[in-house]
Short mmCIF file of C-alpha atoms in Angstrom, two decimals:
data_model
loop_
_atom_site.label_atom_id
_atom_site.label_comp_id
_atom_site.label_asym_id
_atom_site.label_seq_id
_atom_site.Cartn_x
_atom_site.Cartn_y
_atom_site.Cartn_z
CA MET A 1 105.15 59.92 112.35
CA ALA A 2 101.77 58.79 110.94
CA ASP A 3 103.32 55.64 109.52
CA ASP A 4 104.98 54.87 112.86
CA MET A 5 101.60 54.94 114.62
CA ARG A 6 100.29 52.06 112.46
CA TRP A 7 96.69 53.24 112.30
CA LYS A 8 95.55 50.15 110.41
CA LEU A 9 96.63 48.03 113.36
CA PHE A 10 94.77 50.37 115.69
CA LEU A 11 91.66 50.03 113.53
CA ASN A 12 91.84 46.25 113.92
CA GLU A 13 92.36 46.67 117.68
CA SER A 14 89.38 48.99 117.89
CA ILE A 15 87.02 46.70 115.98
CA MET A 16 87.76 43.71 118.20
CA PHE A 17 87.75 45.73 121.41
CA LEU A 18 84.43 47.43 120.69
CA LEU A 19 82.85 44.21 119.41
CA ILE A 20 83.67 42.41 122.66
CA GLN A 21 82.45 45.37 124.71
CA ALA A 22 79.18 45.51 122.76
CA ILE A 23 78.48 41.79 123.10
CA GLY A 24 79.38 41.76 126.79
CA LEU A 25 77.24 44.80 127.58
CA TYR A 26 74.28 43.45 125.62
CA VAL A 27 74.46 40.05 127.35
CA GLY A 28 74.80 41.75 130.73
CA TYR A 29 71.85 44.02 129.96
CA ARG A 30 69.61 41.11 129.00
CA PHE A 31 70.46 39.24 132.19
CA PHE A 32 70.10 42.46 134.20
CA LEU A 33 66.54 42.93 132.95
CA GLN A 34 65.70 39.35 133.88
CA GLN A 35 67.41 39.73 137.29
CA MET A 36 69.05 36.35 136.75
CA ILE A 37 72.06 37.17 138.96
CA ILE A 38 71.77 38.99 142.28
CA PRO A 39 74.88 41.02 143.27
CA ALA A 40 76.81 39.63 146.22
CA GLU A 41 77.41 41.60 149.41
CA THR A 42 80.06 44.23 148.65
CA THR A 43 82.72 43.67 151.33
CA SER A 44 82.73 39.87 151.22
CA SER A 45 82.74 39.80 147.41
CA ILE A 46 85.78 42.09 147.28
CA PHE A 47 87.82 39.89 149.61
CA THR A 48 86.63 36.70 147.92
CA PHE A 49 87.64 37.97 144.48
CA LEU A 50 91.03 39.36 145.52
CA ILE A 51 91.98 36.21 147.44
CA SER A 52 90.82 34.01 144.56
CA PHE A 53 92.76 36.18 142.10
CA ALA A 54 95.94 35.93 144.18
CA VAL A 55 95.62 32.15 144.57
CA ALA A 56 94.94 31.70 140.84
CA THR A 57 97.93 33.87 139.89
CA VAL A 58 100.34 32.02 142.18
CA GLY A 59 98.90 28.70 141.03
CA LEU A 60 99.40 29.53 137.36
CA ILE A 61 102.98 30.66 137.94
CA LEU A 62 103.80 27.43 139.80
CA LEU A 63 102.11 25.29 137.16
CA LEU A 64 104.03 27.02 134.38
CA LYS A 65 107.26 26.45 136.26
CA PHE A 66 106.80 22.80 137.22
CA PHE A 67 104.06 21.43 134.94
CA LYS A 68 105.69 21.06 131.54
CA THR A 69 102.80 19.45 129.64
CA ARG A 70 100.28 21.67 127.86
CA VAL A 71 97.24 19.51 128.66
CA PHE A 72 96.18 21.35 131.81
CA PHE A 73 96.46 24.78 130.19
CA LYS A 74 94.52 23.64 127.13
CA PHE A 75 91.81 22.25 129.38
CA LEU A 76 91.65 25.54 131.31
CA LEU A 77 91.32 27.59 128.13
CA ALA A 78 88.71 25.18 126.75
CA PHE A 79 86.71 25.45 129.98
CA LEU A 80 86.75 29.26 129.90
CA ILE A 81 85.72 29.32 126.24
CA PHE A 82 82.85 26.92 126.91
CA VAL A 83 81.53 28.79 129.96
CA GLY A 84 81.75 32.22 128.34
CA ALA A 85 80.34 31.17 124.98
CA GLU A 86 77.44 29.27 126.53
CA THR A 87 76.56 32.35 128.58
CA VAL A 88 76.47 34.53 125.46
CA PHE A 89 74.45 32.13 123.34
CA LEU A 90 71.90 31.54 126.12
CA VAL A 91 70.67 35.04 125.32
CA PHE A 92 69.86 34.06 121.74
CA VAL A 93 69.02 30.34 121.66
CA PRO A 94 67.68 27.59 123.97
CA GLU A 95 70.09 26.08 126.50
CA GLU A 96 70.69 22.85 124.55
CA ALA A 97 71.63 24.79 121.42
CA ALA A 98 73.85 27.15 123.43
CA ILE A 99 75.77 24.18 124.84
CA LEU A 100 76.26 22.65 121.40
CA ILE A 101 77.48 25.93 119.89
CA ALA A 102 79.89 26.43 122.79
CA ILE A 103 81.29 22.91 122.31
CA GLU A 104 81.72 23.56 118.58
CA LEU A 105 83.58 26.77 119.35
CA VAL A 106 85.96 24.91 121.68
CA LEU A 107 86.59 22.28 119.01
CA LEU A 108 87.20 24.96 116.38
CA ARG A 109 89.83 26.62 118.58
CA PHE A 110 91.78 23.41 119.24
CA VAL A 111 91.35 21.57 115.94
CA TRP A 112 92.36 24.65 113.91
CA PRO A 113 94.49 26.71 116.33
CA ASN A 114 94.99 29.80 114.22
CA VAL A 115 94.56 33.50 114.94
CA PHE A 116 90.99 33.54 113.64
CA SER A 117 89.77 30.68 115.86
CA GLN A 118 91.67 32.06 118.87
CA ASN A 119 90.04 35.47 118.53
CA LEU A 120 86.58 34.12 117.75
CA ALA A 121 86.68 31.87 120.81
CA LEU A 122 87.96 34.57 123.14
CA ILE A 123 85.48 37.15 121.87
CA PHE A 124 82.65 35.02 123.24
CA ALA A 125 84.59 33.75 126.27
CA VAL A 126 85.51 37.22 127.50
CA SER A 127 82.08 38.69 126.71
CA GLY A 128 80.16 36.01 128.59
CA ILE A 129 82.38 35.70 131.66
CA SER A 130 82.77 39.48 132.02
CA ALA A 131 79.02 40.06 131.79
CA THR A 132 78.44 37.48 134.53
CA LEU A 133 81.06 39.03 136.81
CA GLY A 134 79.62 42.49 136.23
CA LEU A 135 76.24 41.29 137.48
CA PHE A 136 77.69 39.36 140.41
CA PHE A 137 79.62 42.31 141.88
CA SER A 138 78.10 45.57 143.04
CA PHE A 139 79.26 48.78 141.38
CA GLU A 140 81.08 49.78 144.57
CA ALA A 141 82.85 46.43 144.75
CA VAL A 142 84.06 46.76 141.16
CA LEU A 143 85.44 50.24 141.90
CA VAL A 144 87.52 48.89 144.79
CA ILE A 145 88.66 45.82 142.84
CA LEU A 146 89.72 47.93 139.86
CA ALA A 147 91.66 50.33 142.11
CA VAL A 148 93.52 47.45 143.78
CA LEU A 149 94.21 45.63 140.51
CA SER A 150 95.45 48.83 138.83
CA VAL A 151 98.15 49.16 141.49
CA TYR A 152 98.85 45.44 141.23
CA ASP A 153 99.16 45.69 137.43
CA VAL A 154 101.88 48.33 137.69
CA ILE A 155 103.81 46.28 140.27
CA ALA A 156 103.36 43.02 138.35
CA VAL A 157 104.69 44.51 135.11
CA TYR A 158 107.41 46.90 136.28
CA ARG A 159 108.50 45.59 139.69
CA THR A 160 108.11 41.82 140.06
CA LYS A 161 107.61 41.27 136.32
CA HIS A 162 105.65 38.09 137.04
CA MET A 163 102.84 39.26 134.76
CA ILE A 164 105.30 39.18 131.86
CA THR A 165 106.42 35.71 132.97
CA LEU A 166 102.80 34.53 132.96
CA PHE A 167 102.14 36.08 129.57
CA LYS A 168 105.22 34.52 127.96
CA GLY A 169 104.65 31.18 129.65
CA LEU A 170 101.10 30.82 128.36
CA LEU A 171 102.20 31.94 124.91
CA GLU A 172 104.90 29.26 124.87
CA LYS A 173 102.28 26.67 125.84
CA GLY A 174 100.26 27.70 122.78
CA VAL A 175 97.33 28.91 124.88
CA PRO A 176 97.70 32.68 125.27
CA PHE A 177 94.83 34.26 127.16
CA SER A 178 94.99 37.13 124.69
CA ILE A 179 93.28 38.57 121.67
CA ILE A 180 95.78 38.42 118.81
CA VAL A 181 95.45 41.53 116.65
CA PRO A 182 96.96 41.01 113.18
CA ASP A 183 98.40 43.91 111.22
CA ARG A 184 97.23 42.36 107.93
CA ALA A 185 93.95 40.57 107.22
CA GLY A 186 95.76 37.56 105.76
CA ASP A 187 97.51 36.92 109.08
CA VAL A 188 94.30 35.61 110.66
CA ARG A 189 95.30 32.28 109.09
CA ALA A 190 98.61 32.24 110.98
CA GLN A 191 99.04 29.59 113.67
CA VAL A 192 98.71 30.77 117.26
CA LYS A 193 102.24 29.52 118.02
CA ASP A 194 103.59 31.79 115.28
CA ALA A 195 101.78 34.91 116.52
CA GLN A 196 104.71 36.25 118.49
CA PRO A 197 104.82 39.85 119.75
CA GLY A 198 107.75 41.92 118.60
CA THR A 199 107.64 40.63 115.02
CA GLY A 200 105.67 43.64 113.80
CA ARG A 201 102.85 41.41 112.53
CA PHE A 202 100.78 41.06 115.69
CA LEU A 203 99.76 42.91 118.82
CA LEU A 204 98.44 40.94 121.80
CA LEU A 205 95.70 42.37 124.02
CA GLY A 206 95.42 40.72 127.43
CA THR A 207 91.94 39.43 128.21
CA GLY A 208 91.92 41.17 131.59
CA ASP A 209 92.40 44.55 129.96
CA ILE A 210 89.40 43.85 127.72
CA ALA A 211 87.26 42.18 130.37
CA PHE A 212 87.31 44.75 133.16
CA PRO A 213 85.67 47.57 131.16
CA ILE A 214 82.76 45.17 130.53
CA VAL A 215 82.61 44.17 134.21
CA PHE A 216 82.57 47.86 135.20
CA ALA A 217 80.01 48.80 132.54
CA VAL A 218 77.63 45.95 133.42
CA ALA A 219 77.91 46.73 137.13
CA ALA A 220 76.92 50.33 136.28
CA LEU A 221 73.71 49.28 134.49
CA LYS A 222 71.71 50.16 137.60
CA PHE A 223 72.53 53.80 136.82
CA GLY A 224 71.31 53.47 133.22
CA MET A 225 72.67 52.41 129.87
CA LEU A 226 74.23 55.81 129.22
CA SER A 227 76.53 55.39 132.22
CA SER A 228 77.63 51.97 130.97
CA ILE A 229 78.30 53.23 127.45
CA SER A 230 80.30 56.14 128.88
CA ILE A 231 82.53 53.68 130.74
CA ILE A 232 83.20 51.72 127.57
CA LEU A 233 83.96 54.91 125.62
CA GLY A 234 86.36 55.95 128.38
CA ALA A 235 88.08 52.57 128.12
CA PHE A 236 88.33 53.02 124.36
CA VAL A 237 90.07 56.36 124.85
CA GLY A 238 92.48 54.52 127.15
CA LEU A 239 93.07 51.93 124.42
CA PHE A 240 93.96 54.74 122.02
CA PHE A 241 96.59 56.17 124.35
CA ILE A 242 97.99 52.71 125.09
CA HIS A 243 98.39 52.19 121.35
CA LEU A 244 100.27 55.49 121.04
CA ILE A 245 102.61 54.47 123.87
CA LEU A 246 103.21 50.98 122.45
CA MET A 247 104.11 52.41 119.06
CA GLN A 248 106.94 54.43 120.59
CA LYS A 249 110.42 53.01 120.15
CA LYS A 250 111.90 50.85 122.92
CA VAL A 251 108.61 50.48 124.78
CA GLY A 252 107.92 46.95 125.98
CA ALA A 253 105.02 45.59 127.99
CA ILE A 254 102.98 48.20 129.85
CA PRO A 255 100.24 47.89 132.49
CA ALA A 256 97.04 48.64 130.60
CA LEU A 257 94.54 48.43 133.46
CA PRO A 258 95.35 51.80 135.12
#
């Protein structure tokens, strides 16, 4: 039983998950202290986000179906990496340096598209974008959004299955919006296109499942750092149970957000 649970893989999952959470929370905390982003009005921000999310999802599905070239998807991933990374590095270095580092990170990901560069780029992309969203939305808005998206996640995975279609489509394009967790340290040198789920070598964590705990935790900063840390610890417990479920035989994709 212990061998079936693949605890080494879970250790790798945990390190990357907690690292992203820590960076995102720290960046959000620094911006929170400086009051750089004022939360939007709750009701309007909820509708704006959900409508934007729906449009983006439908748009991606249509693009994957009819837009065969990878250029657009590579540009989209590059844009997200740049925006997120610049946000993170603005906390540590002047703006000009943050821009240069973000550009270098984008180049690293696409010049050497292996598991290491994919994960490094997405660590900063997810941390920065999630911290910004957590400051933009009120705590109450995030609660409503998470409740709606949790229901959506179940439907999208088990009912319509379009989330699986999106996931596989982006993976086939060579631009998965996922953290690729290798079972062995040497597999960080593997090419992104070879990091296929189901081979036993890799586990893919969707960026949304990693991002929303940060968004929730940053939005909760007004209640104190302890509240934010508690949210992240709760999400980590959820990650543990998801790992247990995924390690069971004949279990495919599952909705992680609920």
